[in-house]
């Protein structure tokens, strides 16, 4: 059965963007969160142009290869420029959870306006039996609160950003995690957790 996973780069103090992210500004002042994609000599087998360390390539490709569809919130969608086309994954369609209309929906994108449960269900349908990858703190937090997340992968970058958008927003109750794997690599530590239900 399809799993729901969130695998994002995050600072030690918990931010997935820096200050002033947005359309045309991407992650704001936190571009270093993605330096590990390009500072190695091992090409990714899933994403063209990514050259990671051998340890990072193993972790990254294992997770990225499982994804059949991605689900993003509107802030992540706008910040990343996907309104102009494309998706965050080279072969997976994108589902966008939003309450604001998108005038012209690019190819390989679907909009859901009726909540996180419907958005995850739409992404699972689009994934064709593969996993759903969550993108963004709001979507990840909403899916956690609804009990829909199976795994979290934190690609933790050794920096304190001091501001930006947090990976996790407020949750009404604790979410227990079980560490599956911790992989230190140049410029990043990969922390793979399973959500305990």
C-alpha atoms as a printed R data frame, in Angstrom:
    type eleno elety resid chain resno       x      y       z
1   ATOM     1    CA   UNK     A     1   0.000  0.000   0.000
2   ATOM     2    CA   UNK     A     2   1.093  3.541  -0.726
3   ATOM     3    CA   UNK     A     3   2.820  5.392   2.116
4   ATOM     4    CA   UNK     A     4   2.793  9.107   2.855
5   ATOM     5    CA   UNK     A     5   6.244 10.560   3.503
6   ATOM     6    CA   UNK     A     6   7.717 13.999   4.082
7   ATOM     7    CA   UNK     A     7  11.390 14.432   3.220
8   ATOM     8    CA   UNK     A     8  12.608 18.014   3.493
9   ATOM     9    CA   UNK     A     9  15.825 19.890   4.110
10  ATOM    10    CA   UNK     A    10  15.654 21.636   7.467
11  ATOM    11    CA   UNK     A    11  17.928 23.795   9.595
12  ATOM    12    CA   UNK     A    12  18.937 22.656  13.079
13  ATOM    13    CA   UNK     A    13  16.441 25.169  14.496
14  ATOM    14    CA   UNK     A    14  13.632 23.721  12.401
15  ATOM    15    CA   UNK     A    15  13.202 26.040   9.390
16  ATOM    16    CA   UNK     A    16  12.584 24.926   5.784
17  ATOM    17    CA   UNK     A    17  13.008 28.439   4.369
18  ATOM    18    CA   UNK     A    18  14.913 31.492   5.401
19  ATOM    19    CA   UNK     A    19  13.521 34.961   5.821
20  ATOM    20    CA   UNK     A    20  11.454 36.504   3.020
21  ATOM    21    CA   UNK     A    21  10.674 33.436   0.884
22  ATOM    22    CA   UNK     A    22   8.324 33.859  -2.042
23  ATOM    23    CA   UNK     A    23   7.747 33.744  -5.762
24  ATOM    24    CA   UNK     A    24  10.984 34.712  -7.470
25  ATOM    25    CA   UNK     A    25  12.811 34.564  -4.113
26  ATOM    26    CA   UNK     A    26  12.511 30.813  -3.471
27  ATOM    27    CA   UNK     A    27  13.762 29.998   0.008
28  ATOM    28    CA   UNK     A    28  14.662 33.590   0.808
29  ATOM    29    CA   UNK     A    29  18.064 33.783   2.470
30  ATOM    30    CA   UNK     A    30  18.357 30.005   3.040
31  ATOM    31    CA   UNK     A    31  19.647 28.610  -0.238
32  ATOM    32    CA   UNK     A    32  22.275 26.695   1.753
33  ATOM    33    CA   UNK     A    33  19.540 24.201   2.691
34  ATOM    34    CA   UNK     A    34  20.033 22.624  -0.725
35  ATOM    35    CA   UNK     A    35  23.826 22.859  -1.162
36  ATOM    36    CA   UNK     A    36  24.129 19.126  -0.389
37  ATOM    37    CA   UNK     A    37  22.300 18.336  -3.667
38  ATOM    38    CA   UNK     A    38  25.265 19.609  -5.648
39  ATOM    39    CA   UNK     A    39  28.429 19.323  -3.523
40  ATOM    40    CA   UNK     A    40  29.330 15.684  -4.177
41  ATOM    41    CA   UNK     A    41  30.525 13.509  -7.007
42  ATOM    42    CA   UNK     A    42  27.779 10.856  -7.091
43  ATOM    43    CA   UNK     A    43  25.030 11.591  -9.640
44  ATOM    44    CA   UNK     A    44  21.458 11.006  -8.494
45  ATOM    45    CA   UNK     A    45  19.740  8.164 -10.316
46  ATOM    46    CA   UNK     A    46  16.371  9.970  -9.977
47  ATOM    47    CA   UNK     A    47  17.073 13.706 -10.427
48  ATOM    48    CA   UNK     A    48  19.188 14.836 -13.385
49  ATOM    49    CA   UNK     A    49  21.862 17.336 -12.416
50  ATOM    50    CA   UNK     A    50  22.064 16.401  -8.734
51  ATOM    51    CA   UNK     A    51  25.580 15.364  -7.656
52  ATOM    52    CA   UNK     A    52  25.625 14.328  -4.024
53  ATOM    53    CA   UNK     A    53  28.005 12.611  -1.678
54  ATOM    54    CA   UNK     A    54  27.779  8.817  -1.911
55  ATOM    55    CA   UNK     A    55  25.990  8.605   1.451
56  ATOM    56    CA   UNK     A    56  23.491 11.331   0.532
57  ATOM    57    CA   UNK     A    57  22.855  9.843  -2.916
58  ATOM    58    CA   UNK     A    58  21.910  6.504  -1.342
59  ATOM    59    CA   UNK     A    59  19.427  8.118   1.081
60  ATOM    60    CA   UNK     A    60  18.047 10.637  -1.408
61  ATOM    61    CA   UNK     A    61  17.527  8.195  -4.278
62  ATOM    62    CA   UNK     A    62  15.955  5.574  -2.006
63  ATOM    63    CA   UNK     A    63  13.281  8.067  -0.914
64  ATOM    64    CA   UNK     A    64  12.844  9.860  -4.257
65  ATOM    65    CA   UNK     A    65  12.526  6.571  -6.121
66  ATOM    66    CA   UNK     A    66   9.507  5.622  -4.003
67  ATOM    67    CA   UNK     A    67   7.492  8.747  -4.876
68  ATOM    68    CA   UNK     A    68   4.640  8.428  -7.359
69  ATOM    69    CA   UNK     A    69   3.005 11.803  -6.623
70  ATOM    70    CA   UNK     A    70   3.792 14.883  -4.578
71  ATOM    71    CA   UNK     A    71   1.429 17.000  -2.500
72  ATOM    72    CA   UNK     A    72   2.280 20.631  -1.785
73  ATOM    73    CA   UNK     A    73   0.563 23.490  -0.025
74  ATOM    74    CA   UNK     A    74  -0.025 26.796  -1.735
75  ATOM    75    CA   UNK     A    75   2.898 28.667  -0.108
76  ATOM    76    CA   UNK     A    76   5.370 26.015  -1.245
77  ATOM    77    CA   UNK     A    77   3.746 25.970  -4.685
78  ATOM    78    CA   UNK     A    78   4.019 29.734  -5.111
79  ATOM    79    CA   UNK     A    79   7.524 30.016  -3.614
80  ATOM    80    CA   UNK     A    80   8.844 27.315  -5.936
81  ATOM    81    CA   UNK     A    81   7.430 28.801  -9.134
82  ATOM    82    CA   UNK     A    82   5.491 25.674 -10.145
83  ATOM    83    CA   UNK     A    83   2.600 27.866 -11.306
84  ATOM    84    CA   UNK     A    84   4.773 28.354 -14.396
85  ATOM    85    CA   UNK     A    85   4.792 24.592 -14.985
86  ATOM    86    CA   UNK     A    86   6.734 21.561 -13.873
87  ATOM    87    CA   UNK     A    87   6.617 19.620 -10.650
88  ATOM    88    CA   UNK     A    88   9.066 19.060  -7.787
89  ATOM    89    CA   UNK     A    89   9.716 15.474  -8.935
90  ATOM    90    CA   UNK     A    90  10.860 14.582 -12.458
91  ATOM    91    CA   UNK     A    91   8.311 11.815 -13.014
92  ATOM    92    CA   UNK     A    92   5.586 12.354 -10.390
93  ATOM    93    CA   UNK     A    93   2.480 14.523 -10.830
94  ATOM    94    CA   UNK     A    94   1.774 17.322  -8.337
95  ATOM    95    CA   UNK     A    95  -1.353 17.806  -6.226
96  ATOM    96    CA   UNK     A    96  -1.780 21.297  -4.743
97  ATOM    97    CA   UNK     A    97  -3.866 21.888  -1.619
98  ATOM    98    CA   UNK     A    98  -5.180 25.453  -1.731
99  ATOM    99    CA   UNK     A    99  -8.170 27.632  -0.990
100 ATOM   100    CA   UNK     A   100  -7.113 30.249  -3.571
101 ATOM   101    CA   UNK     A   101  -7.864 29.658  -7.242
102 ATOM   102    CA   UNK     A   102  -5.113 28.924  -9.744
103 ATOM   103    CA   UNK     A   103  -6.084 30.566 -13.036
104 ATOM   104    CA   UNK     A   104  -4.370 28.204 -15.464
105 ATOM   105    CA   UNK     A   105  -3.332 24.837 -14.152
106 ATOM   106    CA   UNK     A   106  -0.169 23.524 -15.826
107 ATOM   107    CA   UNK     A   107   0.040 19.955 -17.101
108 ATOM   108    CA   UNK     A   108   0.679 17.197 -14.497
109 ATOM   109    CA   UNK     A   109  -0.894 19.325 -11.745
110 ATOM   110    CA   UNK     A   110  -4.188 18.888  -9.864
111 ATOM   111    CA   UNK     A   111  -5.826 21.243  -7.370
112 ATOM   112    CA   UNK     A   112  -7.737 20.111  -4.273
113 ATOM   113    CA   UNK     A   113  -9.661 22.670  -2.205
114 ATOM   114    CA   UNK     A   114 -11.555 20.406   0.198
115 ATOM   115    CA   UNK     A   115  -8.959 19.626   2.863
116 ATOM   116    CA   UNK     A   116  -5.963 17.461   3.653
117 ATOM   117    CA   UNK     A   117  -7.798 14.115   3.631
118 ATOM   118    CA   UNK     A   118  -9.084 14.683   0.088
119 ATOM   119    CA   UNK     A   119  -5.705 16.011  -1.045
120 ATOM   120    CA   UNK     A   120  -3.862 12.934   0.260
121 ATOM   121    CA   UNK     A   121  -6.476 10.656  -1.347
122 ATOM   122    CA   UNK     A   122  -6.065 12.469  -4.695
123 ATOM   123    CA   UNK     A   123  -2.274 12.165  -4.446
124 ATOM   124    CA   UNK     A   124  -2.532  8.454  -3.627
125 ATOM   125    CA   UNK     A   125  -4.746  7.940  -6.683
126 ATOM   126    CA   UNK     A   126  -2.236  9.823  -8.843
127 ATOM   127    CA   UNK     A   127   0.715  7.881  -7.362
128 ATOM   128    CA   UNK     A   128  -0.302  4.618  -9.023
129 ATOM   129    CA   UNK     A   129   0.598  2.452  -6.034
130 ATOM   130    CA   UNK     A   130   3.816  4.312  -5.218
131 ATOM   131    CA   UNK     A   131   4.289  6.649  -2.247
132 ATOM   132    CA   UNK     A   132   3.095 10.223  -1.788
133 ATOM   133    CA   UNK     A   133   5.741 12.839  -0.981
134 ATOM   134    CA   UNK     A   134   4.609 15.837   1.075
135 ATOM   135    CA   UNK     A   135   6.130 19.255   0.408
136 ATOM   136    CA   UNK     A   136   5.891 22.141   2.863
137 ATOM   137    CA   UNK     A   137   5.359 22.662   6.562
138 ATOM   138    CA   UNK     A   138   1.637 23.416   6.477
139 ATOM   139    CA   UNK     A   139   0.725 20.324   4.450
140 ATOM   140    CA   UNK     A   140   3.004 18.117   6.546
141 ATOM   141    CA   UNK     A   141   1.561 19.429   9.822
142 ATOM   142    CA   UNK     A   142  -2.038 19.044   8.594
143 ATOM   143    CA   UNK     A   143  -1.343 15.488   7.445
144 ATOM   144    CA   UNK     A   144   0.333 14.645  10.765
145 ATOM   145    CA   UNK     A   145  -2.637 16.047  12.690
146 ATOM   146    CA   UNK     A   146  -4.983 13.905  10.572
147 ATOM   147    CA   UNK     A   147  -2.907 10.765  11.219
148 ATOM   148    CA   UNK     A   148  -1.983 10.390   7.544
149 ATOM   149    CA   UNK     A   149   1.847 10.492   7.650
150 ATOM   150    CA   UNK     A   150   3.846  7.255   7.728
151 ATOM   151    CA   UNK     A   151   7.444  8.519   7.586
152 ATOM   152    CA   UNK     A   152   9.449 11.700   8.100
153 ATOM   153    CA   UNK     A   153  12.913 12.242   6.654
154 ATOM   154    CA   UNK     A   154  14.733 15.302   7.919
155 ATOM   155    CA   UNK     A   155  17.762 16.270   5.852
156 ATOM   156    CA   UNK     A   156  19.215 18.371   8.678
157 ATOM   157    CA   UNK     A   157  21.642 21.092   7.628
158 ATOM   158    CA   UNK     A   158  24.153 22.321  10.239
159 ATOM   159    CA   UNK     A   159  22.945 25.917  10.361
160 ATOM   160    CA   UNK     A   160  20.771 27.994  12.686
161 ATOM   161    CA   UNK     A   161  18.640 30.246  10.484
162 ATOM   162    CA   UNK     A   162  16.902 32.130  13.289
163 ATOM   163    CA   UNK     A   163  13.766 32.690  11.197
164 ATOM   164    CA   UNK     A   164  11.763 31.590   8.190
165 ATOM   165    CA   UNK     A   165   8.973 29.066   7.734
166 ATOM   166    CA   UNK     A   166   9.076 26.194  10.227
167 ATOM   167    CA   UNK     A   167   8.973 22.567   9.110
168 ATOM   168    CA   UNK     A   168   6.337 21.776  11.748
169 ATOM   169    CA   UNK     A   169   3.555 24.065  12.885
170 ATOM   170    CA   UNK     A   170   1.488 23.726  16.060
171 ATOM   171    CA   UNK     A   171   0.064 20.260  16.712
172 ATOM   172    CA   UNK     A   172  -2.773 19.566  19.169
173 ATOM   173    CA   UNK     A   173  -1.086 16.408  20.473
174 ATOM   174    CA   UNK     A   174   2.261 14.654  20.553
175 ATOM   175    CA   UNK     A   175   3.395 12.581  17.584
176 ATOM   176    CA   UNK     A   176   5.719  9.726  18.524
177 ATOM   177    CA   UNK     A   177   8.500  8.784  16.130
178 ATOM   178    CA   UNK     A   178  10.798  5.779  15.825
179 ATOM   179    CA   UNK     A   179  14.256  6.377  14.366
180 ATOM   180    CA   UNK     A   180  14.775  4.100  11.366
181 ATOM   181    CA   UNK     A   181  18.169  5.407  10.273
182 ATOM   182    CA   UNK     A   182  20.602  8.260  10.915
183 ATOM   183    CA   UNK     A   183  23.175  8.882   8.185
184 ATOM   184    CA   UNK     A   184  25.847 11.544   8.596
185 ATOM   185    CA   UNK     A   185  27.084 12.974   5.302
186 ATOM   186    CA   UNK     A   186  29.061 16.045   4.218
187 ATOM   187    CA   UNK     A   187  26.952 19.132   4.939
188 ATOM   188    CA   UNK     A   188  23.855 17.201   6.069
189 ATOM   189    CA   UNK     A   189  22.630 14.541   8.482
190 ATOM   190    CA   UNK     A   190  19.781 12.369   7.192
191 ATOM   191    CA   UNK     A   191  17.300 11.437   9.937
192 ATOM   192    CA   UNK     A   192  14.669  8.903   8.854
193 ATOM   193    CA   UNK     A   193  11.740  8.380  11.223
194 ATOM   194    CA   UNK     A   194   8.647  6.212  11.189
195 ATOM   195    CA   UNK     A   195   5.488  7.713  12.695
196 ATOM   196    CA   UNK     A   196   4.322  5.497  15.569
197 ATOM   197    CA   UNK     A   197   0.585  4.872  15.647
